[in-house]
Amino acid sequence: MKKNFLNLGKQPLANSFLPTNSKKILSKEFFYNLNVAFDTKTFLVSVAKPVNPEFQYTDQYAHRASESITMRNSFSKIANKLNKKFSPKIVMEIGSNDGVFIRNFEKRKIIAVEPCKNLARLTAGKYKTYPDFWTKSLAKKIFRKSKSADVIFSANTISHIPDLKQTFEAIESSLSPQGVLVIEDPSLLSVIKNNSYDQFYDEHVYVFSAIAISNVIRKSNLRLFDAEKIKTHGGSLRYYICKKNAKYKTTNNLNKILTEEKKAKLNQFKTYKKFSKKVKQSKNNLINIFKKLKKRNKKIISYGATYKSSTVFNYCNIGTKYIDYVTDTTLNKQGKFTPGKHIPIISPEKGMNESVDYAFLGAWNFKKEILKKEKEFIKRGGKFISHVPSVKIISS
Ligand code: TYD
């Protein structure tokens, strides 16, 4: 049974940056109710009523995974590791984005699946790319003959797909007998520990734990045999999954992670009720900081037009009254307006100037990378504001 525990209010699609802030465009903006629920049987945490993926993964999709050094490094590292560990002949990626992972492999080994047509076009010239949603019928089409995948990789994608049953069944039928599915997604334990409620938005239909993943995949004759903690997206888990009867033994690392999750009571509803209270507190604290700074006539901007910050701004009702603009390195976000709150987005070159007093860390998951990059800003007295793990001003 699904039980709601967190209401983040009316939210727009986190990816729906607006081309103008004209009345006509704003009047057509789509909003939905963002409630988050806990399944008392599988312990899976999910958006209570997911949005139709056809609205989300269009040919306008803005996110480019290769924009960040952190992500580029992370993907090249895991690609090398998978090559060494499993020597795959065929590697398939589900959600290949702009090719940041597959570019680490020889062309003949790769099958890419990417439903956003604008992104699929970026890799189609070099790699076999299917511009489609991952479904059973697509799996059948790809693996029509005897071919199967030795490694299926999917980062920050499986948690975006509402129909997990079909997703894992299609994976099970595409894997070779000793094939391995490797998935990466933000970790629920990190979300709870960091109070990072902004990991919930329309695209993050699920925030997985190892406990929930092992329960869910069991129905598709798959088995979780290993997991590791990784630093991306504010703390993620990488899961290693195989067919039920494959040779892989359960690792100590997985057992440790499962024990830690049980200790944190991720399998109990009361944990989420507590979390929900802390989220409300975080909202109040953040609004208070903004109010105080504005009273002192401080100029506040936001750093990184992230999907996560869309949840924060819409939940906390923070708009242009507090934030002058958002800076982002992504070219196709610049010149647009943030979803729901319609804050203009400009380049960091333009935006990170002498007049800025405070920058809200919308991209808090890249805090280290950003603080290193913005040494000058900090040196001249500029300060960052973050709500993770608790609301505070960062001055060095
Ligand atoms: P991302 O981490 O993908 O977060 P989300 O999934 O919540 O959107 O997005 C990071 C965004 O921040 C991306 O649009 C690029 C931007 N960014 C900057 O503008 N400057 C930076 O130095 C970094 C690291 C990211």
Coordinates of C-alpha atoms and ligand atoms in Angstrom, one line a residue:
M1 CA 0.0 0.0 0.0
K2 CA 1.2 3.5 -0.9
K3 CA 1.1 6.1 1.9
N4 CA 1.8 9.8 1.2
F5 CA 4.2 11.5 3.5
L6 CA 5.4 14.7 1.9
N7 CA 3.4 17.4 0.0
L8 CA 5.6 19.7 -2.1
G9 CA 2.7 21.5 -3.5
K10 CA 1.9 22.6 -7.1
Q11 CA 5.0 22.1 -9.2
P12 CA 5.8 22.7 -12.9
L13 CA 7.8 20.2 -15.0
A14 CA 11.4 20.8 -13.7
N15 CA 12.7 20.7 -17.2
S16 CA 10.2 23.1 -18.7
F17 CA 12.3 26.3 -19.0
L18 CA 10.2 29.0 -20.7
P19 CA 11.4 30.8 -23.8
T20 CA 9.8 34.1 -22.7
N21 CA 7.8 35.3 -19.7
S22 CA 5.0 36.7 -21.9
K23 CA 1.5 36.3 -20.4
K24 CA 0.5 34.0 -23.3
I25 CA 3.3 31.5 -22.5
L26 CA 2.8 31.7 -18.7
S27 CA -0.9 31.0 -19.0
K28 CA -0.2 27.7 -20.7
E29 CA 2.2 26.5 -18.1
F30 CA 1.5 22.9 -16.8
F31 CA 1.4 22.3 -13.0
Y32 CA 0.8 19.1 -11.1
N33 CA 0.6 18.2 -7.4
L34 CA 3.9 16.8 -6.1
N35 CA 3.1 14.3 -3.3
V36 CA 5.7 11.8 -2.3
A37 CA 4.7 8.3 -1.1
F38 CA 6.1 5.2 0.6
D39 CA 5.1 1.7 -0.3
T40 CA 4.7 -0.3 2.8
K41 CA 5.2 -3.6 1.0
T42 CA 8.4 -3.0 -1.2
F43 CA 9.6 0.1 0.8
L44 CA 9.9 2.0 -2.4
V45 CA 9.6 5.8 -2.3
S46 CA 8.0 7.4 -5.2
V47 CA 6.1 10.4 -6.6
A48 CA 2.5 9.6 -5.8
K49 CA 1.1 10.4 -9.3
P50 CA 3.8 10.4 -11.9
V51 CA 3.5 12.7 -15.0
N52 CA 3.2 11.1 -18.4
P53 CA 6.8 10.6 -19.7
E54 CA 5.7 11.8 -23.2
F55 CA 5.4 15.3 -21.8
Q56 CA 8.9 15.2 -20.2
Y57 CA 11.3 13.6 -22.6
T58 CA 10.8 15.6 -25.7
D59 CA 13.1 17.0 -28.4
Q60 CA 13.5 20.1 -26.2
Y61 CA 15.2 18.3 -23.4
A62 CA 17.8 20.6 -21.8
H63 CA 20.1 18.6 -19.6
R64 CA 23.5 17.7 -21.0
A65 CA 25.4 15.3 -18.7
S66 CA 28.7 16.1 -20.2
E67 CA 28.5 19.8 -19.1
S68 CA 30.1 18.9 -15.8
I69 CA 33.7 17.7 -15.2
T70 CA 32.5 15.7 -12.2
M71 CA 30.1 13.7 -14.4
R72 CA 32.5 13.3 -17.3
N73 CA 35.1 11.9 -14.9
S74 CA 32.6 9.7 -13.1
F75 CA 31.4 8.1 -16.4
S76 CA 34.9 7.6 -17.9
K77 CA 35.9 5.9 -14.6
I78 CA 33.0 3.5 -14.5
A79 CA 33.3 2.7 -18.2
N80 CA 36.9 1.6 -17.7
K81 CA 36.0 -0.4 -14.6
L82 CA 33.2 -2.2 -16.4
N83 CA 35.5 -3.0 -19.4
K84 CA 38.1 -4.5 -17.1
K85 CA 35.7 -6.4 -14.8
F86 CA 33.3 -7.9 -17.3
S87 CA 35.0 -7.6 -20.7
P88 CA 31.7 -7.0 -22.4
K89 CA 31.2 -7.6 -26.2
I90 CA 28.0 -5.7 -26.3
V91 CA 27.2 -2.7 -24.0
M92 CA 23.8 -1.1 -24.0
E93 CA 23.0 2.2 -22.3
I94 CA 19.5 3.2 -21.4
G95 CA 19.3 7.0 -21.3
S96 CA 22.5 7.8 -23.2
N97 CA 21.9 11.6 -23.0
D98 CA 24.7 13.3 -25.0
G99 CA 26.9 10.3 -25.1
V100 CA 29.0 11.1 -22.1
F101 CA 29.3 7.4 -21.1
I102 CA 29.3 5.6 -24.4
R103 CA 32.1 7.7 -25.8
N104 CA 34.4 5.7 -23.6
F105 CA 33.8 2.5 -25.7
E106 CA 34.5 1.3 -29.2
K107 CA 31.7 2.0 -31.6
R108 CA 31.0 -1.6 -32.5
K109 CA 30.3 -2.5 -28.9
I110 CA 27.6 0.1 -28.2
I111 CA 23.8 0.2 -28.4
A112 CA 22.3 3.5 -27.1
V113 CA 18.7 4.1 -26.1
E114 CA 17.6 7.7 -25.7
P115 CA 14.0 8.9 -26.0
C116 CA 14.8 12.6 -26.2
K117 CA 15.2 13.1 -30.0
N118 CA 17.5 16.1 -29.7
L119 CA 19.9 14.1 -27.6
A120 CA 19.6 10.9 -29.6
R121 CA 20.7 13.0 -32.7
L122 CA 23.9 13.9 -30.9
T123 CA 25.1 10.3 -30.8
A124 CA 23.4 8.8 -33.8
G125 CA 26.1 9.8 -36.2
K126 CA 28.7 7.6 -34.4
Y127 CA 26.8 5.1 -32.3
K128 CA 23.9 2.8 -33.0
T129 CA 21.2 4.9 -31.2
Y130 CA 17.5 4.1 -30.8
P131 CA 15.5 7.4 -30.3
D132 CA 12.9 5.6 -28.2
F133 CA 11.6 4.9 -24.7
W134 CA 12.9 1.7 -23.2
T135 CA 10.0 -0.8 -23.4
K136 CA 9.6 -4.6 -24.0
S137 CA 8.8 -4.0 -27.6
L138 CA 12.0 -1.9 -28.1
A139 CA 14.0 -4.7 -26.4
K140 CA 12.5 -7.2 -28.8
K141 CA 13.3 -5.0 -31.8
I142 CA 16.9 -4.5 -30.7
F143 CA 17.6 -8.1 -29.8
R144 CA 15.6 -9.7 -32.5
K145 CA 18.1 -12.4 -33.3
S146 CA 20.3 -14.2 -30.7
K147 CA 22.3 -11.1 -29.7
S148 CA 22.1 -10.0 -26.1
A149 CA 23.9 -7.4 -23.9
D150 CA 26.7 -8.3 -21.6
V151 CA 26.5 -5.0 -19.8
I152 CA 23.5 -2.8 -19.6
F153 CA 24.3 0.5 -18.0
S154 CA 21.8 3.2 -17.0
A155 CA 22.6 6.3 -14.9
N156 CA 19.9 8.6 -13.6
T157 CA 17.3 7.0 -15.8
I158 CA 15.7 4.0 -14.3
S159 CA 14.4 6.1 -11.4
H160 CA 12.7 8.3 -14.1
I161 CA 10.6 5.5 -15.6
P162 CA 7.1 5.0 -13.9
D163 CA 6.7 1.4 -15.2
L164 CA 9.4 -0.5 -13.3
K165 CA 7.9 -3.9 -14.0
Q166 CA 8.1 -3.6 -17.7
T167 CA 11.5 -1.9 -17.5
F168 CA 13.2 -4.7 -15.5
E169 CA 11.4 -7.5 -17.5
A170 CA 12.7 -5.9 -20.7
I171 CA 16.2 -5.8 -19.2
E172 CA 16.0 -9.4 -18.1
S173 CA 15.2 -10.5 -21.6
S174 CA 18.0 -8.5 -23.1
L175 CA 20.9 -9.6 -20.8
S176 CA 23.2 -12.5 -21.7
P177 CA 23.1 -15.3 -19.1
Q178 CA 26.0 -13.9 -17.2
G179 CA 25.2 -10.3 -18.2
V180 CA 25.2 -7.5 -15.7
L181 CA 22.9 -4.6 -15.3
V182 CA 24.6 -1.6 -13.6
I183 CA 22.4 1.3 -12.5
E184 CA 23.1 4.6 -10.7
D185 CA 20.6 6.8 -9.1
P186 CA 20.4 9.2 -6.1
S187 CA 20.4 7.3 -2.9
L188 CA 17.4 7.6 -0.5
L189 CA 19.7 7.4 2.5
S190 CA 21.6 10.5 1.3
V191 CA 18.3 12.3 0.7
I192 CA 17.1 11.6 4.2
K193 CA 20.5 12.4 5.8
N194 CA 21.0 15.6 3.8
N195 CA 17.4 16.7 4.0
S196 CA 17.6 17.1 0.2
Y197 CA 13.9 17.1 -0.6
D198 CA 14.7 18.7 -3.9
Q199 CA 15.7 15.3 -5.2
F200 CA 11.9 15.0 -5.6
Y201 CA 10.6 16.4 -8.9
D202 CA 8.5 15.1 -11.8
E203 CA 11.4 13.2 -13.4
H204 CA 12.6 11.5 -10.2
V205 CA 9.6 9.2 -10.0
Y206 CA 11.6 7.1 -7.6
V207 CA 14.4 7.7 -5.1
F208 CA 15.8 4.2 -4.7
S209 CA 17.3 2.4 -1.7
A210 CA 19.1 -0.9 -2.0
I211 CA 16.3 -2.4 0.1
A212 CA 13.7 -1.3 -2.3
I213 CA 15.6 -2.2 -5.5
S214 CA 16.2 -5.7 -4.3
N215 CA 12.5 -6.1 -3.6
V216 CA 11.4 -4.7 -6.9
I217 CA 13.7 -6.6 -9.2
R218 CA 13.0 -9.9 -7.6
K219 CA 9.6 -10.0 -9.5
S220 CA 11.5 -9.9 -12.8
N221 CA 13.8 -12.8 -12.0
L222 CA 16.7 -10.5 -11.3
R223 CA 19.0 -10.3 -8.3
L224 CA 21.0 -7.5 -6.7
F225 CA 24.5 -8.9 -5.9
D226 CA 26.6 -5.8 -5.3
A227 CA 26.3 -2.1 -4.6
E228 CA 28.6 0.8 -4.0
K229 CA 28.3 4.4 -2.8
I230 CA 29.3 7.1 -5.3
K231 CA 29.5 10.8 -4.8
T232 CA 27.5 12.0 -7.9
H233 CA 24.2 13.9 -7.5
G234 CA 24.7 14.5 -3.8
G235 CA 25.2 10.9 -3.0
S236 CA 24.1 8.0 -5.2
L237 CA 24.2 4.2 -5.2
R238 CA 25.5 2.1 -8.0
Y239 CA 23.7 -1.2 -8.1
Y240 CA 25.0 -4.4 -9.8
I241 CA 22.3 -6.7 -10.9
C242 CA 22.3 -10.1 -12.6
K243 CA 19.9 -12.8 -13.6
K244 CA 18.6 -14.9 -10.7
N245 CA 20.7 -17.9 -11.6
A246 CA 23.9 -16.1 -12.7
K247 CA 27.3 -16.9 -11.1
Y248 CA 27.8 -13.7 -9.0
K249 CA 27.9 -13.9 -5.3
T250 CA 26.4 -11.3 -2.9
T251 CA 29.2 -9.0 -1.8
N252 CA 30.1 -7.7 1.6
N253 CA 29.7 -4.2 0.3
L254 CA 26.1 -4.8 -0.5
N255 CA 25.4 -6.4 2.9
K256 CA 27.0 -3.4 4.6
I257 CA 24.8 -1.0 2.6
L258 CA 21.7 -3.0 3.4
T259 CA 22.5 -3.0 7.1
E260 CA 23.1 0.7 7.1
E261 CA 19.7 1.3 5.4
K262 CA 17.9 -0.9 7.9
K263 CA 19.7 0.9 10.8
A264 CA 18.4 4.2 9.3
K265 CA 14.9 2.6 9.3
L266 CA 14.4 3.2 5.6
N267 CA 11.9 0.3 5.8
Q268 CA 9.6 2.2 8.3
F269 CA 7.0 4.8 7.5
K270 CA 7.8 6.8 10.7
T271 CA 11.2 7.7 9.2
Y272 CA 9.4 9.6 6.4
K273 CA 7.0 11.4 8.7
K274 CA 10.1 12.7 10.5
F275 CA 11.7 13.7 7.3
S276 CA 8.6 15.6 6.2
K277 CA 8.7 17.7 9.4
K278 CA 12.4 18.6 8.7
V279 CA 11.6 19.6 5.2
K280 CA 9.0 22.1 6.4
Q281 CA 11.5 23.5 8.8
S282 CA 14.0 23.9 6.0
K283 CA 11.5 25.8 4.0
N284 CA 10.9 28.3 6.8
N285 CA 14.6 28.7 7.5
L286 CA 15.3 29.4 3.8
I287 CA 12.5 32.0 3.4
N288 CA 13.7 33.7 6.6
I289 CA 17.3 34.0 5.3
F290 CA 16.1 35.5 2.0
K291 CA 13.8 38.0 3.8
K292 CA 16.6 39.1 6.1
L293 CA 19.0 39.6 3.3
K294 CA 16.5 41.5 1.2
K295 CA 15.8 43.8 4.1
R296 CA 19.5 44.7 4.1
N297 CA 19.2 45.3 0.3
K298 CA 21.5 42.5 -0.6
K299 CA 21.6 41.2 -4.2
I300 CA 20.9 37.5 -4.3
I301 CA 21.2 35.3 -7.4
S302 CA 21.0 31.5 -7.9
Y303 CA 23.9 29.3 -9.2
G304 CA 22.9 26.5 -11.5
A305 CA 19.4 26.3 -13.1
T306 CA 18.9 22.8 -11.8
Y307 CA 15.8 20.8 -11.7
K308 CA 16.3 20.4 -8.0
S309 CA 16.1 24.2 -7.5
S310 CA 12.8 24.2 -9.4
T311 CA 11.4 22.1 -6.5
V312 CA 12.9 24.4 -3.9
F313 CA 11.7 27.7 -5.5
N314 CA 8.2 26.5 -6.2
Y315 CA 7.8 24.8 -2.8
C316 CA 9.1 27.8 -0.9
N317 CA 7.5 30.4 -3.2
I318 CA 10.8 32.0 -4.0
G319 CA 10.8 34.1 -7.2
T320 CA 12.2 37.4 -8.6
K321 CA 11.2 39.2 -5.4
Y322 CA 14.3 37.5 -3.9
I323 CA 16.4 36.3 -6.7
D324 CA 17.5 38.6 -9.5
Y325 CA 18.5 35.8 -11.9
V326 CA 20.0 32.4 -12.2
T327 CA 23.3 31.6 -13.8
D328 CA 23.9 28.4 -15.7
T329 CA 26.7 27.2 -18.1
T330 CA 24.2 25.3 -20.3
L331 CA 23.7 27.3 -23.5
N332 CA 20.2 26.2 -24.1
K333 CA 19.1 27.2 -20.6
Q334 CA 20.5 30.7 -21.0
G335 CA 18.0 33.4 -22.1
K336 CA 15.1 31.3 -20.8
F337 CA 13.1 31.5 -17.6
T338 CA 12.9 29.0 -14.7
P339 CA 9.7 26.8 -14.5
G340 CA 7.0 28.1 -12.3
K341 CA 8.8 31.1 -10.8
H342 CA 10.0 32.6 -14.1
I343 CA 13.4 33.8 -12.9
P344 CA 15.6 34.8 -15.9
I345 CA 18.6 32.5 -16.6
I346 CA 21.9 34.1 -17.9
S347 CA 25.5 32.9 -18.3
P348 CA 27.9 32.9 -15.3
E349 CA 30.2 35.2 -17.3
K350 CA 27.5 37.9 -17.3
G351 CA 25.9 37.1 -14.0
M352 CA 28.8 36.5 -11.6
N353 CA 29.9 40.1 -11.4
E354 CA 30.8 42.6 -8.6
S355 CA 27.2 43.5 -7.8
V356 CA 26.3 40.0 -6.5
D357 CA 26.3 39.6 -2.7
Y358 CA 24.8 36.1 -2.3
A359 CA 24.4 33.1 -4.6
F360 CA 22.0 30.3 -3.7
L361 CA 23.6 27.0 -4.6
G362 CA 21.0 25.5 -6.9
A363 CA 23.6 23.0 -8.0
W364 CA 24.7 22.1 -4.4
N365 CA 25.7 18.7 -5.7
F366 CA 28.6 20.4 -7.4
K367 CA 29.6 22.5 -4.4
K368 CA 33.2 21.4 -4.4
E369 CA 33.6 22.1 -8.2
I370 CA 31.8 25.5 -7.8
L371 CA 33.6 26.8 -4.8
K372 CA 36.9 26.0 -6.5
K373 CA 35.8 27.8 -9.7
E374 CA 34.4 30.9 -7.8
K375 CA 37.4 31.7 -5.6
E376 CA 37.4 35.3 -6.8
F377 CA 33.7 35.7 -5.8
I378 CA 34.4 34.4 -2.3
K379 CA 37.6 36.4 -2.0
R380 CA 35.8 39.7 -2.6
G381 CA 33.2 38.9 0.1
G382 CA 30.6 37.0 -2.0
K383 CA 28.8 34.3 -0.1
F384 CA 26.9 31.1 -1.1
I385 CA 23.6 30.0 0.5
S386 CA 22.8 26.3 0.7
H387 CA 19.8 24.4 2.1
V388 CA 21.7 21.1 2.1
P389 CA 22.2 19.5 4.6
S390 CA 20.7 22.4 6.5
V391 CA 20.0 26.0 5.6
K392 CA 23.1 28.1 6.0
I393 CA 25.4 30.8 4.5
I394 CA 28.8 29.5 3.3
S395 CA 31.5 32.1 3.4
S396 CA 34.6 30.0 2.7
Ligands
TYD1 P1 22.3 18.8 -12.4 O1 23.4 18.4 -11.5 O2 22.1 17.9 -13.5 O3 21.1 18.9 -11.5 P2 19.5 18.7 -11.8 O4 19.5 17.2 -12.1 O5 18.9 19.0 -10.5 O6 19.2 19.6 -12.9 O7 22.5 20.2 -13.0 C1 23.5 21.1 -12.8 C2 23.3 22.4 -13.5 O8 24.2 23.3 -13.0 C3 23.5 22.3 -15.0 O9 22.5 23.0 -15.7 C4 24.8 23.0 -15.2 C5 24.9 23.9 -14.1 N1 26.2 24.2 -13.6 C6 26.7 25.5 -13.7 O10 26.0 26.4 -14.2 N2 28.0 25.8 -13.2 C7 28.8 24.8 -12.7 O11 29.9 25.2 -12.4 C8 28.3 23.5 -12.6 C9 29.1 22.4 -12.0 C10 27.0 23.3 -13.1

